[in-house]
PDB file of C-alpha atoms in Angstrom:
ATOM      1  CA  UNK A 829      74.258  77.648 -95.347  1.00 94.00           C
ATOM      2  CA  UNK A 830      77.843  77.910 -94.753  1.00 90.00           C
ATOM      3  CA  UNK A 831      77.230  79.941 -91.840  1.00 90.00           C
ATOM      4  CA  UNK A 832      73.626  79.998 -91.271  1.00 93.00           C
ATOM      5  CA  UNK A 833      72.594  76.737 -88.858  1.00 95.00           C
ATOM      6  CA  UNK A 834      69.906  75.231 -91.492  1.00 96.00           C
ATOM      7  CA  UNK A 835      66.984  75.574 -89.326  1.00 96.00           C
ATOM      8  CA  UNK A 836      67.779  79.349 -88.636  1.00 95.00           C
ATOM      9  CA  UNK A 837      67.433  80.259 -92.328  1.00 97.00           C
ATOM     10  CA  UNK A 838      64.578  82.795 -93.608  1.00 96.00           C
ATOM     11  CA  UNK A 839      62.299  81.478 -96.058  1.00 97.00           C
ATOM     12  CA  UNK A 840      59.804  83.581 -97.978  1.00 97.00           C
ATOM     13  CA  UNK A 841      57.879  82.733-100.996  1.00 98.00           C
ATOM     14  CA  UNK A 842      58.867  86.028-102.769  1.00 97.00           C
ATOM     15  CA  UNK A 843      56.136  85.691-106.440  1.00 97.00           C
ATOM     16  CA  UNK A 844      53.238  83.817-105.850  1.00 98.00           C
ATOM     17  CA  UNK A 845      51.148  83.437-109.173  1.00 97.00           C
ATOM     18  CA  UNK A 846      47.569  84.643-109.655  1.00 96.00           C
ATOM     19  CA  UNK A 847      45.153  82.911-107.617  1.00 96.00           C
ATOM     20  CA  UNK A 848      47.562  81.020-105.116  1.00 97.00           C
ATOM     21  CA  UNK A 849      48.662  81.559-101.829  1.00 98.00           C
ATOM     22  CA  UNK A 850      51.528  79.710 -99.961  1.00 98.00           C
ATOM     23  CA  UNK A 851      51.211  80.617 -96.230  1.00 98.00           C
ATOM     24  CA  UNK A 852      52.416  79.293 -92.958  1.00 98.00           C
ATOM     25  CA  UNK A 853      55.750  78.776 -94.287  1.00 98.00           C
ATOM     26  CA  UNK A 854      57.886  76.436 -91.722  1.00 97.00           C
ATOM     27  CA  UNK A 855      61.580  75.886 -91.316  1.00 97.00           C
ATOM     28  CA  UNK A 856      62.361  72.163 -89.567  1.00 97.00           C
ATOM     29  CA  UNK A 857      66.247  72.187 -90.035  1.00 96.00           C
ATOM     30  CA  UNK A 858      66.320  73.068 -93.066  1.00 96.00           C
ATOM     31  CA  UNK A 859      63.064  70.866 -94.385  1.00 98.00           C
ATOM     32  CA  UNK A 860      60.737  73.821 -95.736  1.00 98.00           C
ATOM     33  CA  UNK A 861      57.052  72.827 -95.560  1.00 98.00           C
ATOM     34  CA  UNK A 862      53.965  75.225 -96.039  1.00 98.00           C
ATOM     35  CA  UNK A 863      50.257  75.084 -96.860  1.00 98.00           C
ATOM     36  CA  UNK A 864      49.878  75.824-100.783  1.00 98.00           C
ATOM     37  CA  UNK A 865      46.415  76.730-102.136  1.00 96.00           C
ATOM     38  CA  UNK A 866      44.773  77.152-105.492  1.00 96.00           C
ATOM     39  CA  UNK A 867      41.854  79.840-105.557  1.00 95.00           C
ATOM     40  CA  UNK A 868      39.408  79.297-108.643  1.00 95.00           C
ATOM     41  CA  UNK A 869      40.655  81.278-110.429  1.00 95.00           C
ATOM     42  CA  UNK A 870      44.311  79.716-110.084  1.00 97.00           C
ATOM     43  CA  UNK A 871      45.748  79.042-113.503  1.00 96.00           C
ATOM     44  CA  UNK A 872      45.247  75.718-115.148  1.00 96.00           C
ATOM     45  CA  UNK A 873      49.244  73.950-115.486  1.00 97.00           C
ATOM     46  CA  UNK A 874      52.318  74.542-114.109  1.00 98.00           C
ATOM     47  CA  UNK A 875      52.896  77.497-112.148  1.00 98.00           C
ATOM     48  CA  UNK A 876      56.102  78.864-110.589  1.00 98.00           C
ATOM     49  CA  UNK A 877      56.316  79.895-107.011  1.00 98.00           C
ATOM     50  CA  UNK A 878      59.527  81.455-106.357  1.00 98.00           C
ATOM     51  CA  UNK A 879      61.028  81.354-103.403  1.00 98.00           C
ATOM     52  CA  UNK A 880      63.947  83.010-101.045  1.00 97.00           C
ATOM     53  CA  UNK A 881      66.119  82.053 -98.922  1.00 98.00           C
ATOM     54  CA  UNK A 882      68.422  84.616 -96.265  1.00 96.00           C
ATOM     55  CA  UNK A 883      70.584  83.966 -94.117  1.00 95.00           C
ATOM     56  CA  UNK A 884      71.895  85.416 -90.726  1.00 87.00           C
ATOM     57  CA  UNK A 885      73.807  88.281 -92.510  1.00 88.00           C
ATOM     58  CA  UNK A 886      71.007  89.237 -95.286  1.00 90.00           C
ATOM     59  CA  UNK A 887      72.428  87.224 -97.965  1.00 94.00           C
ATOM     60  CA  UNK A 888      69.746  85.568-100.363  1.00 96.00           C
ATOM     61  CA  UNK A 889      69.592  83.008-103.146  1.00 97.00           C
ATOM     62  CA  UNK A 890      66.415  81.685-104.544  1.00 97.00           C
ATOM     63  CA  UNK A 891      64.719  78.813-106.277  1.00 98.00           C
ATOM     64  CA  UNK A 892      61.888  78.175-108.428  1.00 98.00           C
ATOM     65  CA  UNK A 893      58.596  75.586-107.061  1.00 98.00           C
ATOM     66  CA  UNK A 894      56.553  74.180-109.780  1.00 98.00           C
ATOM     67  CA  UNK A 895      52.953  74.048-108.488  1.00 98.00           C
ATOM     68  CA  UNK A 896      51.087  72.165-111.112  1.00 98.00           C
ATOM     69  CA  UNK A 897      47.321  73.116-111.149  1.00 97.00           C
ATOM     70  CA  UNK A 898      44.389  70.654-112.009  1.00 95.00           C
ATOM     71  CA  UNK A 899      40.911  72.139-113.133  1.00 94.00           C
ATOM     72  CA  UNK A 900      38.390  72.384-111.032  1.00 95.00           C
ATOM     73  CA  UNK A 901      35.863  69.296-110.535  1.00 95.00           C
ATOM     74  CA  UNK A 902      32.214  68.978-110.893  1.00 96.00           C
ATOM     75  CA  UNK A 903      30.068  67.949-107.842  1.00 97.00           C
ATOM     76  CA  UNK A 904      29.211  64.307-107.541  1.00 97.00           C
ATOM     77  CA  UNK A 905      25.032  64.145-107.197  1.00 98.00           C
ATOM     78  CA  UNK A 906      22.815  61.006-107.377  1.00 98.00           C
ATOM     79  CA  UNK A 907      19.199  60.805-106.103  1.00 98.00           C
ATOM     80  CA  UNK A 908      17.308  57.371-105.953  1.00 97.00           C
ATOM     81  CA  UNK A 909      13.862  57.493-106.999  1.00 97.00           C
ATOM     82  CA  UNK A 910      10.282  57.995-104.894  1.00 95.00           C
ATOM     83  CA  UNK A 911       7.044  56.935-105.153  1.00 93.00           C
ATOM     84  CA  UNK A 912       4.172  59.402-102.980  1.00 93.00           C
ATOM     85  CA  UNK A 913      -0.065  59.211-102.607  1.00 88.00           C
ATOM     86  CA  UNK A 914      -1.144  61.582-105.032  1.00 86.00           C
ATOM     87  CA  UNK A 915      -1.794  65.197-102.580  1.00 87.00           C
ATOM     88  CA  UNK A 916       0.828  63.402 -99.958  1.00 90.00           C
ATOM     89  CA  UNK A 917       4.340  64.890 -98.919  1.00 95.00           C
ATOM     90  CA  UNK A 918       7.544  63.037 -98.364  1.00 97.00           C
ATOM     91  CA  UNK A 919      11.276  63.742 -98.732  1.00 98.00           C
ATOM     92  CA  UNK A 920      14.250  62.310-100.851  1.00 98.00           C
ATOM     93  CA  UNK A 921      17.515  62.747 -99.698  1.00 98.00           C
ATOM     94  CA  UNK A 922      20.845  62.171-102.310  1.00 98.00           C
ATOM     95  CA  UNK A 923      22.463  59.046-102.110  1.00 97.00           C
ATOM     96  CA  UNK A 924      25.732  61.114-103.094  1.00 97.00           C
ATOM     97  CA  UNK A 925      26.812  64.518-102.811  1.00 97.00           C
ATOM     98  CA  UNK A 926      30.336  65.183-103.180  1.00 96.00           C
ATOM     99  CA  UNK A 927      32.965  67.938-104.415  1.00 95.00           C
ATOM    100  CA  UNK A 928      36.830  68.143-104.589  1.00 91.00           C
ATOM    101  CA  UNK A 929      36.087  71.475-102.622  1.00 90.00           C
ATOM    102  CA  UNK A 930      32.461  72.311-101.015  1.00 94.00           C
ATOM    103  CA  UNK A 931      28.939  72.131-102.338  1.00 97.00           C
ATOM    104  CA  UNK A 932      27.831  75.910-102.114  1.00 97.00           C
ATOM    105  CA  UNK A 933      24.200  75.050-103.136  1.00 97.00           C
ATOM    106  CA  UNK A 934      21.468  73.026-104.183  1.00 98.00           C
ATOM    107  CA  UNK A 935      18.487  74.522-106.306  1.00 98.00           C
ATOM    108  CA  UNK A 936      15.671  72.934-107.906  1.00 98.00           C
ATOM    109  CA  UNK A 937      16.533  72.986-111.796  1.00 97.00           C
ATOM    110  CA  UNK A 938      13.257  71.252-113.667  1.00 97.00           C
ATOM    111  CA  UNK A 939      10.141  70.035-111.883  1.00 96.00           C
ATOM    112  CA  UNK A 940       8.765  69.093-115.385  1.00 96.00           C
ATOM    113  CA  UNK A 941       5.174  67.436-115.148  1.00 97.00           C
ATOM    114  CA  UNK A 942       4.947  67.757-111.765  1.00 97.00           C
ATOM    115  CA  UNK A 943       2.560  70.554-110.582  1.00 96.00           C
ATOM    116  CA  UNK A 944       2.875  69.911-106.808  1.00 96.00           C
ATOM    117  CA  UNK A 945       5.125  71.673-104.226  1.00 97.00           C
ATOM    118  CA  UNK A 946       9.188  71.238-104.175  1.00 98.00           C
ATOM    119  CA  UNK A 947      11.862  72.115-102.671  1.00 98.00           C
ATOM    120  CA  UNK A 948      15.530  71.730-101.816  1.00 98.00           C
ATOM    121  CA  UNK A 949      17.156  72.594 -98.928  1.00 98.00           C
ATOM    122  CA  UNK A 950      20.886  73.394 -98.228  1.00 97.00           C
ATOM    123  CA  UNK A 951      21.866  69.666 -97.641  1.00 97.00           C
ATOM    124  CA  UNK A 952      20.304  68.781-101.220  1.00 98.00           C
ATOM    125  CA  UNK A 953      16.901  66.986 -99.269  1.00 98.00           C
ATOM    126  CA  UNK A 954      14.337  67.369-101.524  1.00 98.00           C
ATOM    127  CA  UNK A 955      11.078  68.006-100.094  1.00 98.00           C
ATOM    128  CA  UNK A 956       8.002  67.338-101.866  1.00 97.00           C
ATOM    129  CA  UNK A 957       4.152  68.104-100.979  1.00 97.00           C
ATOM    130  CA  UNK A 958       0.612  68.532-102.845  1.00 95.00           C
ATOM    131  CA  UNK A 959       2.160  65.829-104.992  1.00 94.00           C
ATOM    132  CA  UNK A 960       0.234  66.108-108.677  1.00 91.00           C
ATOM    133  CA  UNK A 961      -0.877  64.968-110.747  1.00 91.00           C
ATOM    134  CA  UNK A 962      -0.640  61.165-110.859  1.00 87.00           C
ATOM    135  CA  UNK A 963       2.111  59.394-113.135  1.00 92.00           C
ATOM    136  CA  UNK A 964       5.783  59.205-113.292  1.00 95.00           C
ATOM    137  CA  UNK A 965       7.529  62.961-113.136  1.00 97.00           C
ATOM    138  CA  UNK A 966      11.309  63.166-113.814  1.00 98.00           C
ATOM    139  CA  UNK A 967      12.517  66.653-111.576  1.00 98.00           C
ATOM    140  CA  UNK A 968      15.789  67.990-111.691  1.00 98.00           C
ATOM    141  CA  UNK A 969      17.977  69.249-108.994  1.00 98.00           C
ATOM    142  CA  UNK A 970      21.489  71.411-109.034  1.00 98.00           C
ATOM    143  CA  UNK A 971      24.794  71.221-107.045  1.00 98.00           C
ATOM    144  CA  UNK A 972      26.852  74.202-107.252  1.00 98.00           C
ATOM    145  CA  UNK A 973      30.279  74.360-105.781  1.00 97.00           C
ATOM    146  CA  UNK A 974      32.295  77.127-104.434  1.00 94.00           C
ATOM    147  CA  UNK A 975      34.396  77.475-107.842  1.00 96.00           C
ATOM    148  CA  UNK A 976      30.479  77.791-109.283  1.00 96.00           C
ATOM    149  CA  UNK A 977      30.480  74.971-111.407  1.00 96.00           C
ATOM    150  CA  UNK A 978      27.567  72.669-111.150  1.00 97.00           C
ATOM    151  CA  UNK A 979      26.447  69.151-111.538  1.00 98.00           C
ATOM    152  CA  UNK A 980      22.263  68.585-112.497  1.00 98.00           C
ATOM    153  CA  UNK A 981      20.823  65.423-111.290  1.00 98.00           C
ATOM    154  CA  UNK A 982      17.461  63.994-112.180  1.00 98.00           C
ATOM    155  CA  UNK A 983      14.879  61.153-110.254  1.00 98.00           C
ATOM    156  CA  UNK A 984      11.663  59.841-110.799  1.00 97.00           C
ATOM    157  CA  UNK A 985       8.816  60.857-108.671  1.00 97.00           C
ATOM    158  CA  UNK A 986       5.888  58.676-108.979  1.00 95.00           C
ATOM    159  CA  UNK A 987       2.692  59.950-107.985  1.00 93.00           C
ATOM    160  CA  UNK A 988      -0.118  57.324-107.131  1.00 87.00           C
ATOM    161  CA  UNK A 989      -3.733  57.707-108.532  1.00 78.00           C
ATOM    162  CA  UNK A 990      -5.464  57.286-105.409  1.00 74.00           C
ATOM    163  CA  UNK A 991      -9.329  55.369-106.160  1.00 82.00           C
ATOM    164  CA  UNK A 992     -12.407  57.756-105.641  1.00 88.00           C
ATOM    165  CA  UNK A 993     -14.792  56.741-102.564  1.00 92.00           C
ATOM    166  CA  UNK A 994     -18.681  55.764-103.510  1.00 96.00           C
ATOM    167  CA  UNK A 995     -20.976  55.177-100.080  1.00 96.00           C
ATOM    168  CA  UNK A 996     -24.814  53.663-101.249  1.00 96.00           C
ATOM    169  CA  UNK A 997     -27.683  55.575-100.372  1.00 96.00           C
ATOM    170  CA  UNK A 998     -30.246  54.682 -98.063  1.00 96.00           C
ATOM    171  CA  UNK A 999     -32.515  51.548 -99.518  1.00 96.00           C
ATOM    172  CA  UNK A1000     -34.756  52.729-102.329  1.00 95.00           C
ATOM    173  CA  UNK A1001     -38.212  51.376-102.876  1.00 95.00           C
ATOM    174  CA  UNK A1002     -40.657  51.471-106.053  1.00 95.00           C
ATOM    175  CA  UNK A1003     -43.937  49.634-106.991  1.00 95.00           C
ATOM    176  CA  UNK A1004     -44.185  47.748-109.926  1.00 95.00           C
ATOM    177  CA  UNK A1005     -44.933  49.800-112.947  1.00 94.00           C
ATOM    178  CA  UNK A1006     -44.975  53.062-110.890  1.00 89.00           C
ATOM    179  CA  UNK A1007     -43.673  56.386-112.297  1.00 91.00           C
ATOM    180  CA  UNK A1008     -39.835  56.818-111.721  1.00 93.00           C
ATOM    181  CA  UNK A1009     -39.223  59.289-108.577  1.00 96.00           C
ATOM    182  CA  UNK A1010     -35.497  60.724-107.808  1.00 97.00           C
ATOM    183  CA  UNK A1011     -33.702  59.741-105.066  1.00 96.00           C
ATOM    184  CA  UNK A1012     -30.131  60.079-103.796  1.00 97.00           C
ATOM    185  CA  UNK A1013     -28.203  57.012-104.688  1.00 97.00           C
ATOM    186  CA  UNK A1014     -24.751  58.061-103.203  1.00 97.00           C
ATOM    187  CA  UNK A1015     -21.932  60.086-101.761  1.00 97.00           C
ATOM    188  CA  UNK A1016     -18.642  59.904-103.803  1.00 96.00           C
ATOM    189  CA  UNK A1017     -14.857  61.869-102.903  1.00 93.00           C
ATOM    190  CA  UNK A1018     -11.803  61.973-104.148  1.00 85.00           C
ATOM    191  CA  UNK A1019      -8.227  63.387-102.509  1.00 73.00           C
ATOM    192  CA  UNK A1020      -7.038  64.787-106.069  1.00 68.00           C
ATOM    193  CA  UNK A1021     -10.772  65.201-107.650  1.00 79.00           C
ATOM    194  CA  UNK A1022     -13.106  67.770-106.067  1.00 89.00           C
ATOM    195  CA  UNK A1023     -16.400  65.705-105.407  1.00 93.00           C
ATOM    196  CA  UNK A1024     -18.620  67.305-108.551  1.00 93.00           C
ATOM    197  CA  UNK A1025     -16.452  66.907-110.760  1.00 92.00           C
ATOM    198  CA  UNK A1026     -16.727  62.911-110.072  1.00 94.00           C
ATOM    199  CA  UNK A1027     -18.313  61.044-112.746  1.00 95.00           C
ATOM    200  CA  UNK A1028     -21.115  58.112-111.744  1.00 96.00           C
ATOM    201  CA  UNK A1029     -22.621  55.562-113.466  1.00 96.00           C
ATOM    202  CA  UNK A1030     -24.602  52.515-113.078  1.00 96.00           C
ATOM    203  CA  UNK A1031     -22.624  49.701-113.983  1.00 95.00           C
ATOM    204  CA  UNK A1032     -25.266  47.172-113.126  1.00 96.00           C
ATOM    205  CA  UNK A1033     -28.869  47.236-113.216  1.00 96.00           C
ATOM    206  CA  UNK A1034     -31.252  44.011-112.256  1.00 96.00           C
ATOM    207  CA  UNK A1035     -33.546  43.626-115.501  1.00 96.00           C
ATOM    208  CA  UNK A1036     -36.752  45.701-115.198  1.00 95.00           C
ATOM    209  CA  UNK A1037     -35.637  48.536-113.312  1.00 96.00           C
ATOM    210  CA  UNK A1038     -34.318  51.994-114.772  1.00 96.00           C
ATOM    211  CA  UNK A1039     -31.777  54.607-113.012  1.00 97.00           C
ATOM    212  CA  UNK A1040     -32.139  58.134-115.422  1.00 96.00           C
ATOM    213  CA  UNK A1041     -30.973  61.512-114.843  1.00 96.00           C
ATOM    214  CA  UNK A1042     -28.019  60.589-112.557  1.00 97.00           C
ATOM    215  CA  UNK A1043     -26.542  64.365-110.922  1.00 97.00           C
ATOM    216  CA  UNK A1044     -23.587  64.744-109.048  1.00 97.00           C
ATOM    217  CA  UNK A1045     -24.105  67.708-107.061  1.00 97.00           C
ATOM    218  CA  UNK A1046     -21.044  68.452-104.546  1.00 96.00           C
ATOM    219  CA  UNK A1047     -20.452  64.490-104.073  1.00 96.00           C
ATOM    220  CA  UNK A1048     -24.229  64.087-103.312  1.00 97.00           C
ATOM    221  CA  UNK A1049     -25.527  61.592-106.066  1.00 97.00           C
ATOM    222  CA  UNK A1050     -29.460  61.503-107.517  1.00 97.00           C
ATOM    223  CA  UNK A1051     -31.122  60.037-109.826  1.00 97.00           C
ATOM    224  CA  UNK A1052     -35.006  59.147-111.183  1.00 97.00           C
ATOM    225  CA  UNK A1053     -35.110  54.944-110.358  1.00 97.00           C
ATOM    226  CA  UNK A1054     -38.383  53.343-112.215  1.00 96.00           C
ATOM    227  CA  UNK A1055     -39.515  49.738-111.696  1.00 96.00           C
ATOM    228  CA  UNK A1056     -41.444  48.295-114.917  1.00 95.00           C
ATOM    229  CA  UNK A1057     -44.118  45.482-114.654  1.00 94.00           C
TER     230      UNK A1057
END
């Protein structure tokens, strides 16, 4: 200004579009800097910030800012993939989780095969217990950002089939061409199988002697043994 010292001018930013602000407007002798925000619901392009400029004895003249707005960004989300004991817990945590912005929250999306317990909490750790049933699972987890769009991103759980227990009865003994008698033969569990349900068989029996009528009742195994002549 002619008569204004540079750095004593008023500056205002006088029509602010839709969805923008431009605050903590600064005068540095005659250098204008200020902090200039898009909201999400800014307008996509160029947008015009007008602003003024008065001097010392309330005269004004103006000029036009071109602001260009970019849309909004998804979130960034990988996981890596986990392996658990089938009826174990354990915990994945993303190996990226970035925005342009902020990541407003995490949700699980999909836990498709997978009957077990999961969660996510708000730092996208997924948390994963009762894992069932055994195989390969693929779940799905959501990033949302503060503009509310979202990124899904999907890992392999891998559940482990973990091998039923069998513990021999006590020693059995039968006389030569006696009558078959029941006796228990063993104990069986599982961590995924309740131990009834468990299914027992005799895989190998010495020549001459029979094993009939084998019962699982509540892990506790019996069954009629018979040696021939």
């Amino acid at each position: 200004d002619s008569e204004t010292a540079a750095g004593s001018l008023t500056v205002a930013a006088t029509t602010v579009p839709a969805g923008m602000t431009v605050t903590s407007i600064t005068n540095t002798n005659g250098t204008i800097t200020a902090t200039v925000t898009a909201a999400c619901n800014a307008i996509v392009g160029a947008n015009t910030v007008v602003l003024t400029v008065t001097d010392g004895n309330c005269a004004t003249n103006t000029a036009n800012l071109t602001v260009n707005v970019t849309a909004n960004t998804a979130p960034t989300l990988t996981y890596g993939n986990v392996s658990v004991n089938a009826g174990g817990s354990t915990t994945n945590s993303p190996t990226a989780a970035t925005d342009n912005g902020s990541i407003s929250s995490y949700s699980v999306q999909n836990q498709g095969t997978y009957t077990g317990t999961v969660t996510v909490n708000a730092s996208g750790v997924v948390s994963i217990s009762n894992a069932a049933p055994a195989g390969s699972h693929t779940l799905t987890i959501r990033a949302t950002d503060h503009c509310n769009i979202f990124t899904d991103a999907t890992f392999t759980l891998n559940v482990g089939n973990n091998n039923p227990t069998i513990t021999a009865g006590a020693t059995v003994s039968r006389q030569q061409g006696s009558i078959g008698t029941s006796a228990t033969i063993a104990t069986v569990n599982d961590s995924e199988t309740i131990p009834s349900s468990l299914t027992v068989t005799a895989t190998t029996v010495p020549t001459g002697i029979t094993i009939t009528g084998i019962t699982n009742t509540s892990g506790t195994v019996t069954a009629t043994i018979a040696a021939d002549c």
